[in-house]
Short mmCIF file of C-alpha atoms in Angstrom, two decimals:
data_model
loop_
_atom_site.label_atom_id
_atom_site.label_comp_id
_atom_site.label_asym_id
_atom_site.label_seq_id
_atom_site.Cartn_x
_atom_site.Cartn_y
_atom_site.Cartn_z
CA MET R 1 -0.02 -0.01 0.01
CA GLU R 2 1.35 3.40 -0.93
CA ALA R 3 1.42 6.15 1.71
CA SER R 4 0.67 9.75 0.85
CA LEU R 5 2.61 12.69 2.15
CA SER R 6 1.27 16.25 2.30
CA LEU R 7 4.17 18.56 1.67
CA ALA R 8 2.49 21.11 3.88
CA ALA R 9 3.73 19.07 6.79
CA PHE R 10 7.30 20.15 6.17
CA LEU R 11 8.15 22.05 3.03
CA ALA R 12 6.60 25.22 4.44
CA VAL R 13 9.61 25.44 6.76
CA LEU R 14 12.15 24.82 4.00
CA GLY R 15 12.62 28.59 3.80
CA ASN R 16 13.80 31.37 5.97
CA VAL R 17 12.21 29.87 9.12
CA CYS R 18 12.66 26.23 10.05
CA LEU R 19 10.29 24.92 12.68
CA ALA R 20 11.20 21.40 13.65
CA GLY R 21 12.88 18.18 12.94
CA LEU R 22 13.66 14.73 13.97
CA GLY R 23 17.18 13.34 14.25
CA GLN R 24 19.91 12.07 16.38
CA SER R 25 22.32 14.15 18.44
CA GLN R 26 25.18 11.85 19.31
CA PRO R 27 28.59 13.58 18.81
CA LEU R 28 29.80 10.67 16.69
CA PRO R 29 27.66 10.29 13.64
CA PRO R 30 26.70 6.68 13.23
CA ASN R 31 26.82 4.70 10.02
CA TRP R 32 23.80 4.90 7.83
CA GLN R 33 20.85 3.48 9.68
CA ALA R 34 17.07 3.41 9.36
CA SER R 35 15.38 6.49 10.80
CA SER R 36 13.21 4.24 12.90
CA GLU R 37 16.36 3.01 14.59
CA VAL R 38 17.83 6.40 15.23
CA LYS R 39 18.08 7.19 18.85
CA PRO R 40 16.00 10.24 20.03
CA PRO R 41 17.84 13.43 20.75
CA VAL R 42 19.57 13.67 24.09
CA GLU R 43 17.25 15.78 26.13
CA ALA R 44 17.74 18.07 29.12
CA PRO R 45 16.10 16.95 32.37
CA ARG R 46 12.34 17.39 32.45
CA THR R 47 9.99 17.64 35.39
CA ASN R 48 9.20 14.56 37.46
CA PRO R 49 6.47 12.45 35.61
CA ASP R 50 4.63 12.35 38.98
CA GLN R 51 4.28 16.04 38.66
CA SER R 52 2.94 15.98 35.14
CA SER R 53 -0.37 17.49 36.17
CA GLN R 54 1.50 20.50 37.29
CA ARG R 55 3.57 21.00 34.17
CA GLU R 56 3.27 23.96 31.98
CA PRO R 57 1.79 23.41 28.53
CA GLU R 58 4.28 22.27 25.95
CA ILE R 59 6.06 24.92 23.89
CA ASN R 60 6.26 24.29 20.19
CA ALA R 61 9.19 25.20 17.90
CA LEU R 62 7.66 28.46 16.65
CA ALA R 63 7.06 29.68 20.21
CA LEU R 64 10.61 28.54 21.21
CA ARG R 65 12.14 30.81 18.60
CA ALA R 66 10.04 33.71 19.84
CA MET R 67 11.47 33.31 23.29
CA LEU R 68 15.07 33.97 22.08
CA PRO R 69 16.47 37.51 21.96
CA LYS R 70 15.71 39.09 18.62
CA ALA R 71 18.89 38.59 16.59
CA PRO R 72 19.86 37.06 13.29
CA THR R 73 19.89 33.28 13.36
CA GLY R 74 23.68 33.20 13.16
CA GLU R 75 24.05 35.39 16.23
CA ARG R 76 22.38 33.15 18.72
CA MET R 77 24.39 33.11 22.04
CA CYS R 78 24.92 29.73 23.89
CA ALA R 79 23.76 31.24 27.12
CA ASP R 80 20.50 32.27 25.65
CA VAL R 81 19.90 28.81 24.15
CA ASP R 82 21.06 26.92 27.26
CA ARG R 83 18.52 28.62 29.56
CA LEU R 84 15.64 27.13 27.53
CA ALA R 85 16.71 23.53 28.09
CA SER R 86 14.53 23.01 31.22
CA LEU R 87 11.37 24.08 29.54
CA ASN R 88 8.50 21.68 28.69
CA LEU R 89 8.93 21.39 24.94
CA THR R 90 7.27 19.43 22.22
CA ALA R 91 9.41 16.82 20.45
CA ASP R 92 9.81 19.11 17.53
CA ALA R 93 10.92 22.03 19.69
CA ARG R 94 13.38 19.92 21.56
CA THR R 95 14.96 18.64 18.40
CA LEU R 96 15.28 22.29 17.25
CA LEU R 97 16.80 23.25 20.58
CA ASN R 98 19.31 20.40 20.32
CA ALA R 99 20.36 21.70 16.90
CA MET R 100 20.75 25.19 18.26
CA ARG R 101 22.76 24.07 21.22
CA GLY R 102 25.14 22.25 18.91
CA PHE R 103 26.07 25.47 17.03
CA CYS R 104 25.94 28.69 19.06
CA ASN R 105 28.15 31.64 19.94
CA LEU R 106 30.46 32.13 22.89
CA PRO R 107 31.79 35.43 24.22
CA THR R 108 35.05 36.79 22.87
CA THR R 109 35.60 39.55 25.45
CA ASP R 110 38.77 37.89 26.64
CA VAL R 111 40.43 38.23 23.20
CA SER R 112 42.57 41.28 22.40
CA SER R 113 43.91 42.56 19.10
CA THR R 114 47.28 41.45 20.24
CA ASP R 115 45.94 37.89 20.70
CA ILE R 116 44.61 37.96 17.14
CA ARG R 117 47.88 39.19 15.62
CA ARG R 118 49.79 36.60 17.59
CA ALA R 119 47.50 33.83 16.31
CA LEU R 120 47.58 35.02 12.75
CA LYS R 121 51.31 35.85 12.37
CA ASP R 122 51.63 36.21 8.60
CA ARG R 123 48.32 34.52 7.79
CA ASP R 124 44.91 36.00 7.12
CA ILE R 125 42.95 33.31 8.98
CA ALA R 126 43.71 30.90 11.88
CA PHE R 127 41.79 28.95 14.53
CA LYS R 128 42.13 27.67 18.13
CA VAL R 129 40.38 24.72 19.66
CA ASN R 130 39.54 24.21 23.36
CA GLY R 131 37.11 21.40 24.06
CA GLU R 132 33.97 22.19 22.03
CA SER R 133 35.03 25.84 21.72
CA PHE R 134 36.26 26.77 18.28
CA THR R 135 37.77 30.28 17.83
CA ILE R 136 38.38 31.79 14.39
CA PHE R 137 40.75 34.77 13.86
CA GLN R 138 40.63 36.56 10.59
CA ARG R 139 41.99 39.60 8.84
CA GLY R 140 39.98 41.36 6.17
CA PRO R 141 37.49 44.06 5.11
CA VAL R 142 33.72 43.98 5.81
CA ASP R 143 31.90 41.59 3.53
CA ASP R 144 29.28 42.55 1.00
CA PRO R 145 26.03 43.70 2.80
CA GLU R 146 23.83 41.35 0.74
CA ILE R 147 25.91 38.35 1.53
CA ILE R 148 26.03 39.29 5.24
CA ARG R 149 22.17 39.43 5.19
CA MET R 150 21.98 36.02 3.52
CA ARG R 151 24.34 34.59 6.08
CA GLY R 152 22.14 35.74 8.92
CA VAL R 153 24.53 38.01 10.70
CA SER R 154 24.92 41.74 11.29
CA GLN R 155 28.51 42.09 10.21
CA GLY R 156 31.64 40.14 9.47
CA PRO R 157 34.48 39.63 6.96
CA GLU R 158 34.18 37.60 3.78
CA THR R 159 34.49 34.04 4.96
CA CYS R 160 33.56 30.59 3.57
CA CYS R 161 32.64 27.67 3.78
CA SER R 162 32.10 25.24 6.65
CA ILE R 163 31.15 28.11 9.00
CA GLN R 164 28.90 30.60 7.25
CA ASN R 165 27.49 32.59 10.12
CA GLY R 166 28.28 33.58 13.64
CA VAL R 167 28.95 36.59 15.80
CA TRP R 168 32.05 38.39 14.58
CA ARG R 169 33.73 41.04 16.74
CA ARG R 170 35.84 43.63 14.98
CA PHE R 171 38.46 45.73 16.69
CA GLU R 172 37.80 49.33 15.84
CA GLY R 173 40.30 50.98 13.52
CA THR R 174 41.64 47.58 12.35
CA ASP R 175 40.81 44.85 9.89
CA LEU R 176 40.99 42.19 12.66
CA TRP R 177 38.06 39.98 13.53
CA VAL R 178 37.33 37.15 16.05
CA MET R 179 34.47 34.76 16.37
CA ARG R 180 33.97 31.86 18.96
CA LEU R 181 31.55 29.08 18.61
CA ARG R 182 30.48 25.98 20.58
CA LEU R 183 30.44 23.13 18.10
CA LYS R 184 28.90 19.75 18.78
CA GLY R 185 31.13 16.73 18.30
CA LEU R 186 34.25 18.75 17.45
CA ARG R 187 36.58 15.80 17.86
CA TYR R 188 34.80 14.15 14.93
CA ALA R 189 34.62 17.32 12.80
CA THR R 190 36.25 18.45 9.56
CA ILE R 191 36.10 22.25 9.18
CA SER R 192 37.49 24.00 6.07
CA GLN R 193 37.50 27.77 6.02
CA GLN R 194 38.87 30.41 3.73
CA THR R 195 38.82 34.18 3.35
CA SER R 196 37.39 34.24 -0.16
CA ARG R 197 34.45 32.50 -1.89
CA SER R 198 35.83 33.01 -5.40
CA LEU R 199 39.63 32.67 -5.20
CA ASP R 200 41.56 29.41 -4.79
CA PRO R 201 42.66 28.92 -1.18
CA THR R 202 46.24 29.26 -0.17
CA PRO R 203 48.05 28.34 3.06
CA SER R 204 47.81 31.93 4.19
CA THR R 205 44.14 32.38 3.36
CA SER R 206 42.64 29.05 4.45
CA PHE R 207 42.78 26.33 7.06
CA THR R 208 41.42 22.79 7.44
CA TYR R 209 40.79 21.43 10.86
CA ARG R 210 40.23 17.69 11.39
CA GLY R 211 39.40 16.35 14.83
CA ASP R 212 41.49 13.51 16.13
CA LEU R 213 38.48 11.18 15.54
CA GLY R 214 37.42 12.85 12.30
CA PRO R 215 36.90 10.59 9.28
CA ALA R 216 38.99 11.02 6.19
CA GLY R 217 37.29 11.93 2.94
CA PRO R 218 36.68 9.31 0.25
CA ALA R 219 39.54 8.40 -2.06
CA LYS R 220 39.65 10.06 -5.42
CA VAL R 221 41.57 9.22 -8.57
CA GLU R 222 43.84 11.90 -9.98
CA THR R 223 43.20 11.08 -13.62
CA LEU R 224 39.83 9.88 -14.90
CA LYS R 225 39.76 6.80 -17.23
CA GLY R 226 36.25 7.64 -18.16
CA LYS R 227 35.33 10.85 -20.12
CA ILE R 228 33.34 13.87 -19.31
CA GLU R 229 31.43 15.51 -22.19
CA ARG R 230 29.30 18.71 -22.29
CA TYR R 231 26.28 18.79 -24.43
CA GLU R 232 23.91 21.58 -25.48
CA VAL R 233 20.40 20.20 -25.33
CA PHE R 234 17.34 22.14 -26.26
CA SER R 235 14.52 21.96 -23.67
CA PRO R 236 11.05 22.40 -25.21
CA GLN R 237 9.68 22.43 -21.69
CA LEU R 238 11.77 25.57 -20.66
CA ASN R 239 12.11 26.97 -24.27
CA GLU R 240 15.85 27.17 -23.53
CA THR R 241 19.06 25.43 -24.66
CA ARG R 242 20.65 23.91 -21.55
CA SER R 243 24.17 22.69 -20.76
CA VAL R 244 24.25 18.99 -19.82
CA VAL R 245 27.48 17.44 -18.40
CA VAL R 246 27.83 13.71 -18.78
CA TYR R 247 30.51 11.44 -17.22
CA LEU R 248 30.79 8.05 -18.99
CA PRO R 249 32.82 5.42 -17.27
CA PRO R 250 34.89 2.89 -19.23
CA ARG R 251 32.72 0.20 -20.61
CA GLU R 252 33.91 -3.36 -20.68
CA ASP R 253 30.67 -5.23 -21.05
CA GLN R 254 28.64 -4.23 -24.16
CA ASP R 255 25.40 -5.61 -22.56
CA TYR R 256 25.83 -3.57 -19.39
CA ARG R 257 23.21 -0.95 -18.67
CA PHE R 258 24.59 1.78 -16.43
CA PRO R 259 22.86 3.17 -13.33
CA VAL R 260 22.47 7.00 -13.54
CA VAL R 261 23.10 9.64 -10.90
CA ILE R 262 21.76 13.14 -11.67
CA SER R 263 23.33 16.03 -9.79
CA GLU R 264 24.50 19.65 -10.14
CA GLY R 265 26.50 20.28 -13.27
CA GLY R 266 29.53 21.55 -11.32
CA ASP R 267 29.61 18.33 -9.24
CA VAL R 268 30.22 15.91 -11.99
CA GLU R 269 34.05 15.92 -12.28
CA ASN R 270 34.48 15.77 -8.44
CA PHE R 271 31.91 12.91 -8.07
CA ALA R 272 33.44 11.10 -11.06
CA SER R 273 36.83 11.07 -9.30
CA ILE R 274 35.20 9.47 -6.25
CA SER R 275 33.13 7.02 -8.35
CA GLU R 276 36.15 5.78 -10.27
CA ALA R 277 38.10 5.26 -7.12
CA LEU R 278 35.28 3.15 -5.66
CA VAL R 279 35.10 1.11 -8.93
CA LYS R 280 38.87 0.58 -8.92
CA ASN R 281 38.70 -0.62 -5.38
CA GLY R 282 35.95 -3.00 -6.09
CA LYS R 283 33.38 -1.19 -3.89
CA ILE R 284 30.75 -0.30 -6.62
CA ARG R 285 29.79 -1.03 -10.17
CA PRO R 286 30.27 1.76 -12.79
CA VAL R 287 27.61 4.51 -13.00
CA ILE R 288 26.83 7.37 -15.31
CA LEU R 289 26.94 10.78 -13.65
CA VAL R 290 24.85 13.66 -15.16
CA GLY R 291 24.93 17.31 -14.28
CA VAL R 292 22.14 19.51 -15.64
CA VAL R 293 23.34 22.94 -14.77
CA ALA R 294 20.53 25.08 -13.23
CA GLY R 295 19.73 28.75 -13.68
CA ASN R 296 21.55 31.16 -15.87
CA ASP R 297 24.80 29.22 -15.71
CA GLY R 298 23.08 26.42 -17.54
CA ILE R 299 21.43 28.47 -20.24
CA VAL R 300 23.17 28.53 -23.66
CA GLY R 301 22.15 31.87 -25.03
CA PRO R 302 20.49 34.89 -23.44
CA ALA R 303 20.13 34.61 -19.69
CA ARG R 304 17.04 35.23 -17.61
CA ALA R 305 16.56 38.82 -16.47
CA VAL R 306 17.31 37.82 -12.80
CA PRO R 307 20.54 37.03 -10.93
CA GLN R 308 21.97 33.52 -10.99
CA HIS R 309 20.90 32.68 -7.43
CA ILE R 310 17.22 33.56 -8.30
CA ALA R 311 17.33 31.70 -11.64
CA ARG R 312 18.79 28.58 -9.89
CA ALA R 313 16.05 28.77 -7.22
CA GLN R 314 13.42 29.04 -9.92
CA ASP R 315 14.60 25.74 -11.45
CA TYR R 316 14.94 23.97 -8.11
CA SER R 317 11.95 25.09 -5.99
CA PRO R 318 8.26 24.36 -6.68
CA ASN R 319 7.35 26.86 -4.01
CA ARG R 320 8.10 30.12 -5.71
CA PRO R 321 5.45 32.13 -7.71
CA ASP R 322 8.05 32.39 -10.52
CA SER R 323 9.06 28.66 -10.30
CA THR R 324 10.21 26.81 -13.38
CA PHE R 325 10.59 23.58 -11.33
CA LYS R 326 7.97 21.59 -13.17
CA GLN R 327 9.37 22.52 -16.52
CA TYR R 328 12.92 21.73 -15.33
CA LEU R 329 11.83 18.35 -14.01
CA SER R 330 10.02 17.61 -17.18
CA PHE R 331 13.24 18.42 -19.07
CA LEU R 332 15.10 15.91 -16.95
CA VAL R 333 12.47 13.15 -17.37
CA GLU R 334 11.22 13.72 -20.95
CA THR R 335 14.38 14.98 -22.76
CA VAL R 336 17.56 14.12 -20.81
CA ARG R 337 16.61 10.66 -19.63
CA PRO R 338 15.67 9.34 -23.20
CA MET R 339 18.89 10.76 -24.46
CA LEU R 340 20.91 8.93 -21.95
CA ILE R 341 19.09 5.62 -22.48
CA ASP R 342 19.37 5.80 -26.30
CA ARG R 343 22.89 7.16 -26.68
CA PHE R 344 24.81 6.04 -23.56
CA SER R 345 23.30 2.69 -22.62
CA ALA R 346 21.72 3.99 -19.46
CA SER R 347 19.39 1.59 -17.62
CA GLU R 348 15.66 2.09 -18.00
CA GLN R 349 14.96 0.68 -14.64
CA ARG R 350 13.80 3.20 -11.92
CA ILE R 351 15.85 1.33 -9.28
CA ASP R 352 18.96 2.43 -11.22
CA TRP R 353 18.02 6.14 -11.31
CA VAL R 354 19.18 8.62 -8.59
CA VAL R 355 18.67 12.30 -8.15
CA THR R 356 20.93 14.01 -5.66
CA GLY R 357 22.32 17.46 -4.76
CA ALA R 358 23.33 19.66 -1.87
CA SER R 359 21.85 22.95 -0.58
CA GLN R 360 19.37 24.01 -3.24
CA GLY R 361 20.31 20.92 -5.15
CA GLY R 362 19.15 19.02 -2.04
CA ALA R 363 15.75 20.61 -2.28
CA LEU R 364 15.69 19.53 -5.93
CA ALA R 365 16.55 15.94 -5.04
CA LEU R 366 13.74 15.82 -2.47
CA ASN R 367 11.11 17.49 -4.68
CA ALA R 368 11.93 15.57 -7.85
CA ALA R 369 11.55 12.21 -6.06
CA LEU R 370 8.31 13.28 -4.42
CA GLU R 371 6.94 14.44 -7.75
CA ARG R 372 8.24 11.55 -9.92
CA PRO R 373 8.93 8.45 -7.81
CA ASP R 374 8.10 6.42 -10.98
CA ILE R 375 11.29 7.68 -12.48
CA PHE R 376 13.70 8.15 -9.57
CA GLY R 377 14.09 5.02 -7.43
CA HIS R 378 16.57 6.88 -5.18
CA SER R 379 16.83 10.36 -3.75
CA TRP R 380 19.91 11.60 -1.90
CA PRO R 381 19.13 15.11 -0.57
CA MET R 382 22.12 16.68 1.22
CA SER R 383 21.91 19.80 3.36
CA ILE R 384 18.50 20.80 2.08
CA ALA R 385 18.11 24.56 1.49
CA GLY R 386 14.73 26.38 1.38
CA THR R 387 13.50 29.15 -0.73
CA ASN R 388 10.06 30.38 0.23
CA PRO R 389 7.83 29.25 3.07
CA GLU R 390 4.67 29.39 0.91
CA PHE R 391 4.01 26.60 -1.50
CA GLU R 392 1.21 24.61 -3.09
CA THR R 393 0.10 21.72 -1.00
CA PHE R 394 -0.11 18.36 -2.73
CA ALA R 395 0.06 14.75 -1.75
CA THR R 396 2.33 12.16 -3.56
CA PRO R 397 3.25 8.54 -2.93
CA VAL R 398 6.61 8.20 -1.30
CA MET R 399 6.84 4.54 -0.80
CA LYS R 400 8.47 3.89 -4.14
CA SER R 401 11.62 6.01 -3.71
CA LYS R 402 14.46 5.32 -1.28
CA PHE R 403 15.50 8.56 0.47
CA ARG R 404 18.92 8.98 1.97
CA PHE R 405 19.29 12.23 3.86
CA SER R 406 22.44 13.91 5.26
CA ALA R 407 23.38 17.25 6.72
CA GLY R 408 25.96 18.80 9.13
CA TYR R 409 25.54 19.79 12.84
CA TYR R 410 27.10 23.21 12.04
CA GLU R 411 24.58 24.35 9.42
CA GLU R 412 21.51 24.66 11.66
CA THR R 413 18.90 25.74 8.96
CA PHE R 414 19.98 23.02 6.57
CA LEU R 415 20.17 20.42 9.36
CA VAL R 416 16.66 21.12 10.65
CA ASN R 417 15.33 21.19 7.11
CA SER R 418 16.77 17.73 6.48
CA GLN R 419 15.69 16.32 9.83
CA LEU R 420 12.16 17.57 9.30
CA ALA R 421 12.03 16.04 5.78
CA THR R 422 13.42 12.75 7.24
CA SER R 423 10.67 12.71 9.89
CA ALA R 424 7.81 13.62 7.58
CA ILE R 425 8.70 10.92 5.04
CA GLN R 426 9.36 8.32 7.68
CA ASN R 427 6.01 9.06 9.31
CA SER R 428 4.34 8.55 5.92
CA GLY R 429 5.83 5.06 5.69
CA GLY R 430 8.61 5.98 3.34
CA ASP R 431 11.96 4.18 2.99
CA VAL R 432 14.36 6.54 4.78
CA LEU R 433 17.93 6.52 6.01
CA ALA R 434 19.64 9.52 7.58
CA ARG R 435 23.07 10.61 8.63
CA TRP R 436 24.28 13.70 10.42
CA PHE R 437 27.85 14.84 10.27
CA SER R 438 30.06 16.93 12.56
CA ASP R 439 30.51 19.42 9.70
CA GLY R 440 29.20 22.61 8.21
CA HIS R 441 27.86 23.64 4.81
CA ASN R 442 30.81 22.00 3.16
CA PRO R 443 31.63 19.70 0.22
CA ASP R 444 33.66 17.49 2.64
CA GLN R 445 30.45 16.01 4.11
CA TRP R 446 28.77 15.83 0.72
CA ASP R 447 31.65 13.81 -0.65
CA ARG R 448 31.35 11.35 2.23
CA ALA R 449 27.65 11.05 1.91
CA PHE R 450 27.88 10.54 -1.94
CA ALA R 451 30.49 7.80 -1.58
CA ASP R 452 28.51 6.02 1.20
CA ASN R 453 25.36 6.18 -0.86
CA LEU R 454 27.06 4.73 -3.93
CA MET R 455 28.43 1.79 -1.92
CA SER R 456 25.01 1.19 -0.39
CA MET R 457 22.97 1.32 -3.52
CA PHE R 458 25.26 -0.01 -6.22
CA PRO R 459 27.64 -2.62 -4.80
CA PRO R 460 29.39 -4.88 -7.27
CA LYS R 461 28.03 -8.13 -5.60
CA GLU R 462 24.57 -7.27 -6.99
CA VAL R 463 23.55 -8.25 -10.51
CA VAL R 464 25.61 -6.07 -12.84
CA GLY R 465 23.39 -3.51 -14.60
CA SER R 466 19.88 -3.86 -15.69
CA THR R 467 18.34 -5.09 -18.94
CA LYS R 468 15.80 -3.39 -21.09
#
């Protein structure tokens, strides 16, 4: 029997305000496991059950947020969050509180400009770890106001990428900044940070911290044996010509029908290096990787009259009034899919088709599988971003697709989005696995999730390929 899921139950909060979620909160992220087996969040002490009749009414997630001092999400102080732990909270509110307590701001009043200069030396960025306290020192000008607003902070230098928000303190008359965070499971973490979003990192403008128990990233090949080709494909659904990037692995068996993983266009080369390493080491069977570039970056010819981040959101989100999601999805299903089957020996079986992505791409992976479970047997949403809290409510069967969610403890909004989607689909009877990393909004965790998903879904011990 197929279960139906109303997206109103959770997609409304995949925007600027996230309300709730269900997930685990152990410092060490476990291996992939069924959501029904995930331990509940570690909760602060509650009132004695014998006194339940005297307990205050439960506080939901929305009310919990209203109780915090008015400040951007990224400027939440640990002291303000911790004082809420003894309240009588709903399960959703307690999950949200656990997420907030895992990433919050600590005071930096003990840090002087001399301390920052001593920590930086000849670098532009450095860090210091003390237990679960993580201090970042940085040198640089104030970031672009629009970017600061999007990060959810009042001020700060240009910084990227694991840690995207927090309370920065600037020393007046200098370009010196300091920020201190309490980070959950820091010993298991991988944090990569740099002073520029657009320039390649250097030893003086970036750092990577890996906890003593932090997992290494997946192996990657330096030189691909397969080939990556870029095609210009006209989309009658969008009335645009789109750039489609295809990775084709070496083919040894002419009867083999390749599984297909559709992701962001810019992810293909990186994911191909991971995929080939797994094939080489006997961990998976070969798969085709496809990147259909979203937004203006994917349009061959005149771009839309909106910035790239808006055009990308139009393609990926069904919630916007100017959404092109349904046309974009139809392009994937009705144009790209037949091309891959006819020209590149892709499997026709839905169990061999995956849609994945991170951030806004994670929202696409979720929405595409909810809309077309008959096409996508697997959905791997990573660090789901939101666009707009308003959307059209609809119900769709979710039993047919296998969902594999992941996100980082240090990206609260994306984490709660992903936990909420996990809970909603699980409660509808869907096939769900989830994993939460000690990481931020960072490709490091996405690489690990991608590799784990490939090994789980396409191991070599299974029947090789599918037949027409």
